[in-house]
GROMACS .gro file of C-alpha atoms in nm:
model
  123
    1UNK     CA    1   2.407  -8.237  -5.293
    2UNK     CA    2   2.549  -8.585  -5.065
    3UNK     CA    3   2.850  -8.550  -5.279
    4UNK     CA    4   2.905  -8.132  -5.268
    5UNK     CA    5   2.893  -8.229  -4.912
    6UNK     CA    6   3.162  -8.520  -4.866
    7UNK     CA    7   3.419  -8.274  -5.064
    8UNK     CA    8   3.338  -7.985  -4.815
    9UNK     CA    9   3.429  -8.182  -4.554
   10UNK     CA   10   3.774  -8.346  -4.670
   11UNK     CA   11   3.862  -7.997  -4.836
   12UNK     CA   12   3.824  -7.906  -4.484
   13UNK     CA   13   4.004  -8.241  -4.337
   14UNK     CA   14   4.301  -8.202  -4.603
   15UNK     CA   15   4.276  -7.782  -4.545
   16UNK     CA   16   4.397  -7.898  -4.133
   17UNK     CA   17   4.642  -8.226  -4.177
   18UNK     CA   18   4.914  -7.944  -4.178
   19UNK     CA   19   4.809  -7.796  -3.876
   20UNK     CA   20   4.807  -8.117  -3.701
   21UNK     CA   21   5.160  -8.215  -3.798
   22UNK     CA   22   5.238  -7.825  -3.634
   23UNK     CA   23   5.134  -8.003  -3.389
   24UNK     CA   24   5.244  -8.271  -3.339
   25UNK     CA   25   5.537  -8.217  -3.426
   26UNK     CA   26   5.592  -7.959  -3.190
   27UNK     CA   27   5.448  -8.180  -2.920
   28UNK     CA   28   5.740  -8.439  -2.972
   29UNK     CA   29   6.030  -8.171  -3.029
   30UNK     CA   30   5.940  -8.048  -2.661
   31UNK     CA   31   5.796  -8.277  -2.470
   32UNK     CA   32   6.098  -8.575  -2.552
   33UNK     CA   33   6.279  -8.298  -2.330
   34UNK     CA   34   6.064  -8.259  -2.085
   35UNK     CA   35   6.054  -8.599  -2.005
   36UNK     CA   36   6.411  -8.653  -2.059
   37UNK     CA   37   6.435  -8.388  -1.731
   38UNK     CA   38   6.211  -8.523  -1.556
   39UNK     CA   39   6.461  -8.905  -1.546
   40UNK     CA   40   6.776  -8.650  -1.504
   41UNK     CA   41   6.587  -8.464  -1.244
   42UNK     CA   42   6.417  -8.790  -1.018
   43UNK     CA   43   6.812  -8.864  -0.990
   44UNK     CA   44   6.945  -8.503  -0.891
   45UNK     CA   45   6.989  -8.391  -0.511
   46UNK     CA   46   6.768  -8.101  -0.503
   47UNK     CA   47   7.037  -7.954  -0.305
   48UNK     CA   48   7.326  -8.028  -0.461
   49UNK     CA   49   7.584  -7.778  -0.675
   50UNK     CA   50   7.495  -7.801  -1.021
   51UNK     CA   51   7.013  -7.793  -0.885
   52UNK     CA   52   7.167  -7.461  -0.744
   53UNK     CA   53   7.372  -7.329  -1.075
   54UNK     CA   54   7.059  -7.466  -1.271
   55UNK     CA   55   6.826  -7.176  -1.041
   56UNK     CA   56   7.050  -6.898  -1.078
   57UNK     CA   57   7.057  -6.921  -1.482
   58UNK     CA   58   6.667  -6.982  -1.523
   59UNK     CA   59   6.639  -6.671  -1.238
   60UNK     CA   60   6.950  -6.478  -1.450
   61UNK     CA   61   6.753  -6.544  -1.764
   62UNK     CA   62   6.383  -6.419  -1.628
   63UNK     CA   63   6.566  -6.137  -1.488
   64UNK     CA   64   6.780  -6.092  -1.851
   65UNK     CA   65   6.377  -6.030  -1.980
   66UNK     CA   66   6.259  -5.850  -1.805
   67UNK     CA   67   6.586  -5.606  -1.798
   68UNK     CA   68   6.540  -5.617  -2.175
   69UNK     CA   69   6.174  -5.502  -2.172
   70UNK     CA   70   6.232  -5.264  -1.914
   71UNK     CA   71   6.573  -5.095  -2.026
   72UNK     CA   72   6.471  -5.117  -2.495
   73UNK     CA   73   6.115  -5.203  -2.506
   74UNK     CA   74   5.881  -5.237  -2.806
   75UNK     CA   75   5.549  -5.278  -2.893
   76UNK     CA   76   5.371  -5.040  -2.730
   77UNK     CA   77   5.522  -5.008  -2.375
   78UNK     CA   78   5.859  -4.801  -2.599
   79UNK     CA   79   5.593  -4.524  -2.630
   80UNK     CA   80   5.593  -4.507  -2.235
   81UNK     CA   81   5.881  -4.342  -2.068
   82UNK     CA   82   6.151  -4.481  -1.885
   83UNK     CA   83   6.134  -4.335  -1.531
   84UNK     CA   84   5.730  -4.485  -1.600
   85UNK     CA   85   5.813  -4.814  -1.653
   86UNK     CA   86   6.104  -4.859  -1.375
   87UNK     CA   87   5.812  -4.697  -1.138
   88UNK     CA   88   5.559  -4.952  -1.207
   89UNK     CA   89   5.837  -5.280  -1.178
   90UNK     CA   90   5.935  -5.049  -0.811
   91UNK     CA   91   5.541  -5.106  -0.731
   92UNK     CA   92   5.513  -5.459  -0.847
   93UNK     CA   93   5.791  -5.529  -0.586
   94UNK     CA   94   5.658  -5.324  -0.311
   95UNK     CA   95   5.327  -5.482  -0.314
   96UNK     CA   96   5.510  -5.821  -0.387
   97UNK     CA   97   5.658  -5.762  -0.037
   98UNK     CA   98   5.356  -5.623   0.148
   99UNK     CA   99   5.186  -5.930   0.029
  100UNK     CA  100   5.414  -6.185   0.140
  101UNK     CA  101   5.589  -6.267  -0.151
  102UNK     CA  102   5.267  -6.303  -0.349
  103UNK     CA  103   5.350  -6.315  -0.709
  104UNK     CA  104   5.029  -6.222  -0.843
  105UNK     CA  105   4.969  -5.892  -0.648
  106UNK     CA  106   5.331  -5.803  -0.728
  107UNK     CA  107   5.225  -5.835  -1.115
  108UNK     CA  108   4.819  -5.725  -1.085
  109UNK     CA  109   5.024  -5.402  -0.855
  110UNK     CA  110   5.278  -5.341  -1.192
  111UNK     CA  111   5.056  -5.385  -1.403
  112UNK     CA  112   4.816  -5.189  -1.213
  113UNK     CA  113   5.069  -4.875  -1.204
  114UNK     CA  114   5.193  -4.861  -1.568
  115UNK     CA  115   4.725  -4.868  -1.750
  116UNK     CA  116   4.714  -4.552  -1.521
  117UNK     CA  117   5.010  -4.446  -1.539
  118UNK     CA  118   5.009  -4.396  -1.959
  119UNK     CA  119   4.641  -4.300  -1.878
  120UNK     CA  120   4.761  -4.059  -1.708
  121UNK     CA  121   4.989  -3.963  -2.043
  122UNK     CA  122   4.730  -3.954  -2.267
  123UNK     CA  123   4.870  -4.284  -2.452
   0.00000   0.00000   0.00000
């Protein structure tokens, strides 16, 4: 009996090693860049032209991803009409500014508008 339980335990541990490797390798591959970013970031002035450029590129990338999701959606969002997706974004932007630039309010309002629109359309 004891040997069967020991075998089950070793099989379970052996089965976990690929996942442990993925976690460690993923952590090492990304975490080193975070630490290098922290080290480099300590030497960069927040108001420098370089930081303004980095902020502009990051904002442009986020805007491009959102625009792609609105104009060329995939999955379940693909069944919704363009006017509904654009309307949900407009409602979310209005809520964002109405609640003093509260991101959570904008996201919740946009998601609620999209959900209500999809329910009304029967999708």
